[in-house]
Amino acid sequence: MRGNLPVCSQLHTPDKMVKLLVFMMMLASCCAEIKDLSGKAFVFPRETATDHVKLMTPKTSFNALTVCLRFVTDLTRNYGLFSLATPAISNDFVLFKINTNDVIRMHARDGGTDFLALSFPPNTWHTMCSTWNSDDGIAQLWVDGKPTIKRFIRSGQPISGKPSTILGQEQDSYGGGFDASQSFIGMISRLHVWDHVISSNEIQRYEADLNFTPGNVFNWRALDFEIVGNILVEDEVLIE
């Protein structure tokens, strides 16, 4: 008698299976909803070769980039903050902290340069903006509101291809190749990415969190992301 079938048997009838699949698809779409993370931070609590945040964008071509974010950590070893890879180049745009307190390595189109004499006291929130323009190959950092010198990386080669964009790890291959000894432990917040070099005034407004234009590639107030592994979304707590 159909009405007395166990629940598991009912689910295996064709109409029940179709309804279950539709429900699962709706649930997946809900989980992928773009979210406003104002006042929130991603918390990376452990050293791992798996945990990361994947960012999604429909954009596939970048003549220039500006990446701004805030972070806090107590690490003194190497760690990856931001990693954008394409199928052709794993280091298409990367921000990587070298294992001293004063060096950030920036990659663009598989080229790279080191920004020296910086200061990142541990257990303190820092803001960092990075810019690179493929027209002239010039890159620059702004750390806690202060600009570095400008350095050449690579020119004449815009970033092209579907990006795999990762927070908290550095990609040695498209979408993977993570190394636990280079994983980020700490908190990241207020990420914004633009497909052009924003002005110094706009960077200062971002630093002050006051009336700046949100990123048109990634916008912290409307972020499309996927968490892989043990990463939390919590209030952005000030650390004194």
mmCIF file with all atom_site columns, C-alpha atoms in Angstrom, residues 47 71 73-81 95-106 114-120 122 179-184:
data_model
loop_
_atom_site.group_PDB
_atom_site.id
_atom_site.type_symbol
_atom_site.label_atom_id
_atom_site.label_alt_id
_atom_site.label_comp_id
_atom_site.label_asym_id
_atom_site.label_entity_id
_atom_site.label_seq_id
_atom_site.pdbx_PDB_ins_code
_atom_site.Cartn_x
_atom_site.Cartn_y
_atom_site.Cartn_z
_atom_site.occupancy
_atom_site.B_iso_or_equiv
_atom_site.pdbx_formal_charge
_atom_site.auth_seq_id
_atom_site.auth_comp_id
_atom_site.auth_asym_id
_atom_site.auth_atom_id
_atom_site.pdbx_PDB_model_num
ATOM 1  C CA . GLU A 1 47  ? 47.256 26.276 9.483  1.00 0.00 ? 47  GLU A CA 1
ATOM 2  C CA . PHE A 1 71  ? 43.855 42.138 8.041  1.00 0.00 ? 71  PHE A CA 1
ATOM 3  C CA . THR A 1 73  ? 47.548 38.236 12.308 1.00 0.00 ? 73  THR A CA 1
ATOM 4  C CA . ASP A 1 74  ? 50.272 37.189 14.724 1.00 0.00 ? 74  ASP A CA 1
ATOM 5  C CA . LEU A 1 75  ? 52.238 35.221 12.091 1.00 0.00 ? 75  LEU A CA 1
ATOM 6  C CA . THR A 1 76  ? 55.886 35.962 11.416 1.00 0.00 ? 76  THR A CA 1
ATOM 7  C CA . ARG A 1 77  ? 56.315 33.311 8.673  1.00 0.00 ? 77  ARG A CA 1
ATOM 8  C CA . ASN A 1 78  ? 55.319 33.568 5.001  1.00 0.00 ? 78  ASN A CA 1
ATOM 9  C CA . TYR A 1 79  ? 51.608 33.762 4.205  1.00 0.00 ? 79  TYR A CA 1
ATOM 10 C CA . GLY A 1 80  ? 49.350 34.477 1.251  1.00 0.00 ? 80  GLY A CA 1
ATOM 11 C CA . LEU A 1 81  ? 46.702 37.180 1.527  1.00 0.00 ? 81  LEU A CA 1
ATOM 12 C CA . LEU A 1 95  ? 49.889 39.649 -2.447 1.00 0.00 ? 95  LEU A CA 1
ATOM 13 C CA . PHE A 1 96  ? 52.281 37.565 -0.366 1.00 0.00 ? 96  PHE A CA 1
ATOM 14 C CA . LYS A 1 97  ? 53.880 38.397 2.983  1.00 0.00 ? 97  LYS A CA 1
ATOM 15 C CA . ILE A 1 98  ? 57.539 37.391 3.268  1.00 0.00 ? 98  ILE A CA 1
ATOM 16 C CA . ASN A 1 99  ? 58.731 35.951 6.592  1.00 0.00 ? 99  ASN A CA 1
ATOM 17 C CA . THR A 1 100 ? 60.039 39.185 7.999  1.00 0.00 ? 100 THR A CA 1
ATOM 18 C CA . ASN A 1 101 ? 57.940 42.033 9.326  1.00 0.00 ? 101 ASN A CA 1
ATOM 19 C CA . ASP A 1 102 ? 58.760 44.430 6.519  1.00 0.00 ? 102 ASP A CA 1
ATOM 20 C CA . VAL A 1 103 ? 58.322 42.821 3.056  1.00 0.00 ? 103 VAL A CA 1
ATOM 21 C CA . ILE A 1 104 ? 55.277 42.337 0.803  1.00 0.00 ? 104 ILE A CA 1
ATOM 22 C CA . ARG A 1 105 ? 55.830 40.551 -2.511 1.00 0.00 ? 105 ARG A CA 1
ATOM 23 C CA . MET A 1 106 ? 53.444 41.525 -5.305 1.00 0.00 ? 106 MET A CA 1
ATOM 24 C CA . ASP A 1 114 ? 59.287 43.156 -3.244 1.00 0.00 ? 114 ASP A CA 1
ATOM 25 C CA . PHE A 1 115 ? 58.142 46.228 -1.333 1.00 0.00 ? 115 PHE A CA 1
ATOM 26 C CA . LEU A 1 116 ? 60.603 46.775 1.503  1.00 0.00 ? 116 LEU A CA 1
ATOM 27 C CA . ALA A 1 117 ? 60.883 48.667 4.788  1.00 0.00 ? 117 ALA A CA 1
ATOM 28 C CA . LEU A 1 118 ? 57.223 48.255 5.720  1.00 0.00 ? 118 LEU A CA 1
ATOM 29 C CA . SER A 1 119 ? 55.808 47.755 9.210  1.00 0.00 ? 119 SER A CA 1
ATOM 30 C CA . PHE A 1 120 ? 53.245 45.143 10.282 1.00 0.00 ? 120 PHE A CA 1
ATOM 31 C CA . PRO A 1 122 ? 51.440 41.623 15.095 1.00 0.00 ? 122 PRO A CA 1
ATOM 32 C CA . ASP A 1 179 ? 50.897 24.932 0.988  1.00 0.00 ? 179 ASP A CA 1
ATOM 33 C CA . ALA A 1 180 ? 49.946 24.812 4.680  1.00 0.00 ? 180 ALA A CA 1
ATOM 34 C CA . SER A 1 181 ? 53.175 26.572 5.639  1.00 0.00 ? 181 SER A CA 1
ATOM 35 C CA . GLN A 1 182 ? 52.025 29.572 3.562  1.00 0.00 ? 182 GLN A CA 1
ATOM 36 C CA . SER A 1 183 ? 48.410 29.662 4.756  1.00 0.00 ? 183 SER A CA 1
ATOM 37 C CA . PHE A 1 184 ? 47.050 32.751 6.469  1.00 0.00 ? 184 PHE A CA 1
#
